C-alpha positions as a printed Julia matrix, in Angstrom:
172×3 Matrix{Float64}:
 -16.71   -3.61  -26.72
 -18.63   -3.99  -23.44
 -21.38   -1.52  -22.7
 -20.91    0.86  -19.79
 -24.06    1.72  -17.9
 -24.99    5.35  -17.52
 -25.09    5.13  -13.72
 -21.65    3.48  -13.44
 -19.79    6.6   -12.26
 -22.47    7.5    -9.71
 -22.5     3.92   -8.41
 -18.69    3.88   -8.2
 -18.72    7.12   -6.21
 -21.38    5.71   -3.87
 -19.38    2.51   -3.31
 -16.15    4.41   -2.56
 -18.02    6.76   -0.21
 -19.6     3.85    1.72
 -16.28    1.95    1.8
 -14.62    5.02    3.3
 -17.39    5.51    5.85
 -17.64    1.83    6.83
 -14.02    0.67    6.66
 -14.6    -2.89    7.85
 -17.48   -3.67    5.48
 -16.91   -5.86    2.46
 -18.66   -5.64   -0.88
 -21.63   -7.77    0.28
 -22.54   -5.44    3.14
 -21.96   -2.43    0.9
 -24.38   -4.04   -1.6
 -27.0    -4.34    1.14
 -26.52   -0.67    2.09
 -26.85    0.38   -1.55
 -30.06   -1.63   -1.97
 -31.45   -0.11    1.22
 -30.73    3.37   -0.12
 -32.58    2.68   -3.39
 -29.96    1.35   -5.81
 -30.97   -1.59   -8.04
 -27.7    -3.48   -8.09
 -26.48   -7.03   -7.53
 -23.46   -8.17   -5.55
 -21.45   -9.28   -8.6
 -21.53   -5.79  -10.08
 -20.54   -4.23   -6.76
 -17.71   -6.76   -6.4
 -16.43   -5.93   -9.91
 -16.4    -2.18   -9.16
 -14.92   -2.87   -5.7
 -11.93   -4.62   -7.25
 -11.56   -2.1   -10.1
 -11.28    0.7    -7.54
  -8.58   -1.19   -5.64
 -10.61   -1.5    -2.46
  -9.3    -4.16   -0.14
 -11.62   -6.87    1.04
 -11.07   -6.63    4.78
  -9.65   -9.73    6.44
 -11.47  -11.22    9.37
 -10.26   -9.94   12.72
  -8.3   -12.64   14.53
  -9.47  -13.63   17.97
  -6.05  -12.93   19.42
  -3.18  -10.89   18.12
  -2.89   -7.49   16.54
  -5.72   -5.02   17.03
  -7.46   -3.32   14.11
  -6.19    0.05   13.0
  -8.14    2.97   14.4
  -8.91    4.48   11.0
 -10.45    1.21    9.71
  -9.7     2.3     6.17
 -10.15    0.14    3.1
  -8.65    2.54    0.59
  -5.09    1.85   -0.58
  -3.08    4.77   -1.91
  -2.47    4.3    -5.62
   0.55    5.96   -7.22
  -0.56    8.67   -9.64
   2.77    9.81  -11.09
   6.5     9.07  -11.06
   8.1     9.44   -7.58
   4.67    9.54   -5.88
   4.95    6.21   -4.01
   8.09    4.14   -3.52
   8.21    0.71   -1.89
  11.2    -0.81   -0.15
  11.82   -4.2     1.38
  14.47   -6.77    2.17
  15.07  -10.01    0.27
  17.23  -12.72    1.84
  19.11  -15.47    0.02
  22.14  -17.75    0.32
  25.21  -18.21   -1.83
  26.13  -21.6    -3.25
  28.52  -22.09   -0.33
  25.65  -21.47    2.13
  26.51  -17.96    3.34
  23.5   -15.72    3.85
  23.13  -12.25    2.37
  20.37   -9.64    2.22
  19.25   -7.24   -0.48
  17.49   -3.93    0.09
  15.28   -3.22   -2.92
  13.63    0.14   -3.65
  10.94    0.32   -6.37
   8.9     3.19   -7.82
   5.34    1.81   -7.73
   4.11    3.94  -10.64
   6.82    3.12  -13.18
   7.75   -0.26  -11.62
  11.36    0.84  -11.98
  13.89   -0.65   -9.58
  15.59    2.4    -8.11
  18.21    0.64   -5.98
  19.42   -2.77   -4.88
  21.87   -2.79   -1.99
  23.51   -6.16   -1.26
  25.34   -6.88    2.01
  25.8    -9.75    4.42
  24.07   -7.68    7.1
  21.79   -4.72    6.45
  20.39   -2.42    9.12
  18.73    0.99    9.48
  22.01    2.78    8.7
  22.21    1.04    5.32
  18.57    1.98    4.67
  19.37    5.64    5.38
  22.46    5.58    3.15
  20.54    4.07    0.23
  17.57    6.41    0.61
  19.91    9.4     1.0
  21.59    8.64   -2.33
  18.22    8.2    -4.02
  16.81   11.43   -2.55
  19.86   13.37   -3.83
  19.69   11.83   -7.32
  15.91   11.63   -7.84
  14.34   13.83   -5.17
  12.19   12.53   -2.31
   8.94   10.68   -3.06
   5.58   11.74   -1.66
   5.1     8.44    0.18
   7.18    5.38    0.94
   5.6     1.97    1.58
   7.14   -0.86    3.61
   6.35   -3.62    6.03
   6.83   -3.28    9.79
  10.39   -4.63    9.82
  12.69   -3.31   12.54
  14.93   -1.55   10.0
  11.99    0.45    8.62
  10.36    1.19   11.99
  13.66    2.36   13.52
  13.41    5.78   15.15
  16.34    7.11   13.09
  14.64    6.16    9.81
  11.26    7.57   10.9
  12.8    10.86   12.07
  14.83   11.22    8.87
  11.77   10.55    6.66
   9.64   13.05    8.59
  12.38   15.7     8.25
  12.43   14.95    4.51
   8.61   15.39    4.48
   8.01   11.86    3.2
   4.91   10.1     4.52
   5.28    6.45    5.52
   2.75    3.77    4.58
   2.95    0.45    6.4
   1.33   -2.69    5.0
C-alpha cells in the first residue's frame, strides 16, 4: 500500500486553487508558483495530483483560429451522482449497401448508462428535442448536459428549450 504524505490534501487544495486562478498555466508553471510560495515539491508529484484531480493540461493557443474562452478555466465538471451530467453526440455510419445513417446517443456520465440511441437517415435539432423530451419525462432533467458545438446542439430552439428546463449546457 503506497504511503500518503501528510501534506497531500493541503497541496492538492493549493494546486486546484492556483489552477483556477491561472487557467492557462500547466502543471510546470504551477510547480514554479508553489516553490516560490514555499512548498518543497517536484514537478512529477504536481503532475500526478494534477491528473488525479482531472485538471486539463491546456493546449497551446493556435496562431490563427478560435480565440481562447474568456473564463480561461482548467477545471472540468465531474459528475457526482446519477443524472448530474449527461453527454450527447452524433455517430455516423453506413449500411452494407452504402446508405448513410446517423445515431443520436445520450449517456449518463456518472453511471455510464446509455439512456437513448435514436437512429435515422437524417437527424436534426427537432429529433434532438424529441429524444431529450422523452428522457426528461421518464428520468427527469439532468443538472448539466455536455456536447460538442455541432449545429444541432447549438440550435436556438435546443438552447431555449434547455434553458426553460433549467439544464445548463457544457460545450467541449
